[in-house]
Amino acid sequence: MEQIFTDEFFMKKALQEAETAFEKGEIPVGAVIVIDNRVIAKSHNLTELLHDVTAHAEMQAITSAANFLGGKYLKDCTLYVTLEPCQMCAGALYWSQISKIVYGASDENRGFQKMGTQLHPKTVVVSGVLEKECALLMRAFFRNKR
Amino acid sequence: MEQIFTDEFFMKKALQEAETAFEKGEIPVGAVIVIDNRVIAKSHNLTELLHDVTAHAEMQAITSAANFLGGKYLKDCTLYVTLEPCQMCAGALYWSQISKIVYGASDENRGFQKMGTQLHPKTVVVSGVLEKECALLMRAFFRNKR
């Protein structure tokens, strides 16, 4: 039987969120959080609309998933996000003890890998899922801005 | 004339917030954000009550101050916080481009200095203001927990 619930499957959902951000004039980053193949949180960047640097897609998804679960730890959860998390979001993910992080495009300048932000030792990281699609959306956004 | 609006003056306000957190059974960290000697945001840690790892005092204060100012950048603002910020909070402060961060007690394990989190190049950091009082409150909290 063909596998339905792949990383690509859930990253497509994160990409849909990123597209919604794009349409609102926000830097197009989208995220979903999944437990047992079920999406329990979805969000997109809203920093401009909310005038709030903390309103990254990941931060909203963490709050939303914890709210759904009724507890602050995201053990057994996977975050799918179209862009590599920044220091702030990786720092929040550290506290959440999330099991897995899957991201699409890398952020060579401000991504947590370059910045050296520590994740929880139990967190597994997968990168490059639908990388081209995620990166294309970012490039289209910044091209429009110039 | 004696100077009223010193770093100690505003750190005392942050300490009052930390005491409120203590009374609620939260790790006792408090924060205020000040512009032109005026407090525009005050908050305390609410991670337990909200089941939310992102509900650190600093994060709430950043959101609240930006809301007050109507813009996401906290230029010309100073954050007073009783404990050295973590990776997440330092990452949020990086994005906010805040002018000054004043903290009380150091966090030798999970503070941003030890973790190597980058702040905005224009951000000035002052540490150790009312350090003893801030640290005492933390120790009292963890003593009660054991």
XYZ file of C-alpha atoms in Angstrom:
292
model
C 0.000 0.000 0.000
C 1.236 3.446 -0.822
C 2.202 5.616 2.127
C -0.107 8.653 2.374
C 1.135 10.447 5.465
C 4.621 11.300 4.296
C 6.690 14.356 5.238
C 5.794 15.764 1.803
C 2.084 15.353 2.556
C 2.284 17.510 5.677
C 4.769 19.969 4.184
C 2.200 20.670 1.462
C -0.180 21.754 4.205
C 2.488 24.054 5.629
C 3.030 25.429 2.106
C -0.675 26.236 1.821
C -0.318 28.262 5.018
C 2.735 30.017 3.572
C 0.714 30.898 0.479
C -1.954 32.460 2.678
C 0.759 34.577 4.340
C 2.010 35.585 0.877
C -1.462 36.764 -0.125
C -1.608 38.929 3.014
C 1.732 40.565 2.246
C 3.528 38.670 5.032
C 6.884 36.948 4.587
C 5.527 33.589 3.337
C 6.249 31.060 6.061
C 3.704 28.445 7.081
C 3.669 25.724 9.714
C 1.635 22.763 10.883
C 2.050 20.530 13.925
C 1.095 16.875 13.643
C 0.555 14.088 16.166
C -0.345 10.540 15.107
C -0.772 11.736 11.504
C -3.309 14.321 12.618
C -2.834 18.069 12.144
C -3.481 19.747 15.504
C -2.209 23.247 14.668
C -1.686 25.309 11.553
C -0.505 28.869 11.212
C 1.335 31.369 9.083
C 3.551 34.336 9.732
C 1.605 37.393 10.923
C 4.367 39.753 12.069
C 3.199 42.650 9.885
C -0.515 42.387 10.558
C -0.013 42.054 14.312
C 3.002 44.420 14.501
C 4.647 41.685 16.532
C 8.050 40.112 15.974
C 6.938 37.093 18.012
C 4.127 36.207 15.569
C 6.211 33.772 13.492
C 4.302 30.765 12.130
C 6.147 28.350 14.446
C 5.418 30.343 17.617
C 1.718 30.428 16.884
C 1.704 26.720 16.041
C 3.483 25.846 19.318
C 0.955 27.818 21.364
C -1.934 26.379 19.417
C -0.760 22.744 19.660
C -0.107 23.053 23.404
C -3.563 24.517 23.800
C -5.036 21.583 21.904
C -3.085 19.036 23.949
C -3.716 20.761 27.284
C -0.033 20.637 28.185
C 3.053 22.626 27.290
C 5.249 19.754 26.057
C 5.038 18.666 22.432
C 6.498 15.199 22.843
C 5.424 12.859 20.013
C 4.652 15.897 17.828
C 6.247 16.912 14.535
C 6.508 20.500 13.311
C 6.459 21.034 9.556
C 7.624 24.510 8.576
C 8.447 25.901 5.148
C 11.533 27.830 6.305
C 14.284 26.881 8.729
C 13.358 28.243 12.181
C 15.165 31.305 13.595
C 16.810 31.612 17.032
C 13.546 32.589 18.705
C 11.512 29.734 17.231
C 14.262 27.162 17.794
C 14.505 28.418 21.382
C 10.763 27.894 21.834
C 11.028 24.437 20.244
C 13.841 23.636 22.696
C 11.510 24.324 25.631
C 8.663 22.349 24.016
C 10.810 19.184 23.733
C 9.166 18.516 20.374
C 10.063 15.130 18.871
C 10.720 16.130 15.278
C 11.199 19.236 13.162
C 10.878 19.071 9.382
C 11.700 22.185 7.400
C 11.684 23.059 3.722
C 14.045 25.866 2.691
C 17.197 26.733 4.613
C 17.789 30.225 5.975
C 21.492 30.723 5.421
C 21.549 34.059 7.248
C 19.249 33.803 10.224
C 18.415 30.110 10.514
C 19.079 28.383 13.818
C 21.775 26.139 12.345
C 23.941 29.113 11.324
C 23.122 30.947 14.579
C 24.004 27.922 16.683
C 20.735 27.742 18.612
C 20.371 24.560 20.652
C 17.402 22.248 20.278
C 16.343 19.671 22.848
C 18.669 16.630 22.644
C 15.709 14.379 21.814
C 14.554 16.458 18.846
C 15.175 14.978 15.388
C 15.646 17.421 12.493
C 14.881 16.734 8.820
C 15.582 19.431 6.229
C 14.995 20.003 2.536
C 11.452 18.602 2.234
C 9.793 20.395 -0.719
C 12.755 22.758 -0.475
C 12.372 24.102 -4.009
C 8.703 25.013 -3.602
C 9.312 26.642 -0.211
C 12.294 28.639 -1.446
C 10.516 29.719 -4.653
C 7.690 31.271 -2.644
C 10.183 33.231 -0.519
C 12.032 34.455 -3.599
C 8.777 35.517 -5.271
C 7.877 37.497 -2.164
C 11.145 39.403 -1.961
C 11.162 39.997 -5.727
C 7.753 41.698 -5.385
C 9.069 43.861 -2.556
C 11.904 45.331 -4.594
C 18.791 66.553 42.318
C 18.655 62.867 43.011
C 18.035 60.646 40.029
C 14.689 58.865 40.330
C 14.479 56.845 37.133
C 17.471 54.585 37.642
C 17.865 51.010 36.446
C 17.148 49.930 40.042
C 13.883 51.866 40.009
C 12.564 49.949 37.007
C 14.063 46.623 38.085
C 12.011 46.924 41.278
C 8.911 47.032 39.108
C 10.073 43.906 37.281
C 10.665 42.270 40.677
C 7.106 43.053 41.715
C 5.964 41.204 38.604
C 8.248 38.278 39.488
C 6.693 38.179 42.954
C 3.251 37.946 41.383
C 4.469 34.981 39.321
C 5.849 33.392 42.506
C 2.482 33.690 44.225
C 0.853 31.932 41.255
C 3.301 29.030 41.430
C 5.106 30.132 38.270
C 8.900 30.314 37.975
C 9.306 33.872 39.318
C 10.450 35.998 36.400
C 9.071 39.473 35.794
C 9.647 42.069 33.102
C 8.803 45.655 32.244
C 9.494 47.659 29.089
C 10.201 51.347 29.395
C 10.365 54.206 26.918
C 11.251 57.768 27.983
C 11.070 56.713 31.648
C 7.533 55.454 31.158
C 6.505 51.832 31.687
C 4.586 50.696 28.591
C 4.448 46.958 29.308
C 4.684 44.720 32.355
C 4.338 40.981 32.591
C 5.357 37.861 34.425
C 5.992 34.284 33.486
C 2.776 32.345 32.812
C 4.039 29.116 31.255
C 2.243 26.855 33.750
C -1.092 28.665 33.809
C -1.228 28.912 30.013
C 0.434 25.522 29.343
C 2.630 27.419 26.910
C 6.416 27.435 26.729
C 6.269 30.727 24.814
C 4.603 32.588 27.718
C 7.847 33.861 29.244
C 7.650 37.311 30.826
C 9.831 38.860 28.105
C 7.738 37.483 25.232
C 4.552 38.894 26.665
C 6.240 42.230 27.337
C 7.540 42.444 23.748
C 4.071 41.768 22.316
C 2.462 44.195 24.728
C 4.955 47.019 24.109
C 4.688 46.630 20.325
C 0.930 46.728 20.665
C 1.184 49.933 22.696
C 3.573 51.530 20.206
C 1.656 50.354 17.136
C 4.795 48.992 15.512
C 6.911 45.897 15.880
C 10.292 47.554 16.545
C 11.240 48.481 20.092
C 13.903 51.062 19.263
C 14.447 53.511 22.154
C 12.943 50.967 24.560
C 14.597 49.245 27.516
C 13.602 45.827 28.812
C 14.073 45.196 32.532
C 13.878 41.518 33.396
C 14.707 39.770 36.657
C 16.443 36.782 35.003
C 18.812 36.619 32.055
C 16.749 35.900 28.912
C 16.824 32.437 27.298
C 17.498 31.635 23.618
C 13.853 32.175 22.660
C 13.501 35.527 24.384
C 16.907 36.749 23.196
C 15.895 35.670 19.678
C 12.690 37.704 19.937
C 14.653 40.685 21.308
C 17.003 40.353 18.326
C 14.081 40.799 15.944
C 12.669 43.700 17.992
C 15.923 45.704 17.703
C 15.390 46.831 21.298
C 17.877 49.486 22.453
C 18.761 48.169 25.894
C 18.319 45.034 27.993
C 18.847 45.170 31.760
C 18.687 41.904 33.668
C 19.042 40.952 37.313
C 20.184 37.398 37.981
C 22.274 35.397 35.517
C 21.104 32.030 34.211
C 24.312 30.035 34.053
C 22.638 27.044 32.395
C 20.109 28.336 29.918
C 20.820 32.052 29.641
C 21.464 33.510 26.195
C 25.078 34.388 27.023
C 25.988 30.760 27.725
C 23.871 29.545 24.789
C 25.489 32.026 22.405
C 22.268 33.613 21.156
C 22.856 36.751 19.093
C 21.229 40.054 19.946
C 20.844 42.951 17.528
C 24.191 44.754 17.148
C 22.645 47.995 18.442
C 21.336 46.438 21.676
C 23.180 47.391 24.876
C 23.162 44.850 27.725
C 23.481 45.630 31.430
C 23.498 42.760 33.950
C 23.478 42.332 37.708
C 20.951 45.050 38.625
C 19.323 43.961 41.935
C 20.928 40.614 41.200
C 20.745 39.397 44.813
C 17.012 40.087 45.163
C 16.220 38.510 41.778
C 18.312 35.400 42.504
C 16.891 35.022 46.040
C 13.362 34.858 44.685
C 14.359 32.132 42.202
C 16.104 30.117 44.906
C 13.102 30.423 47.220
C 10.865 29.117 44.435
C 12.965 26.050 43.676
C 13.477 25.332 47.385
C 9.687 25.212 47.791
C 9.410 22.813 44.855
C 11.761 20.235 46.343
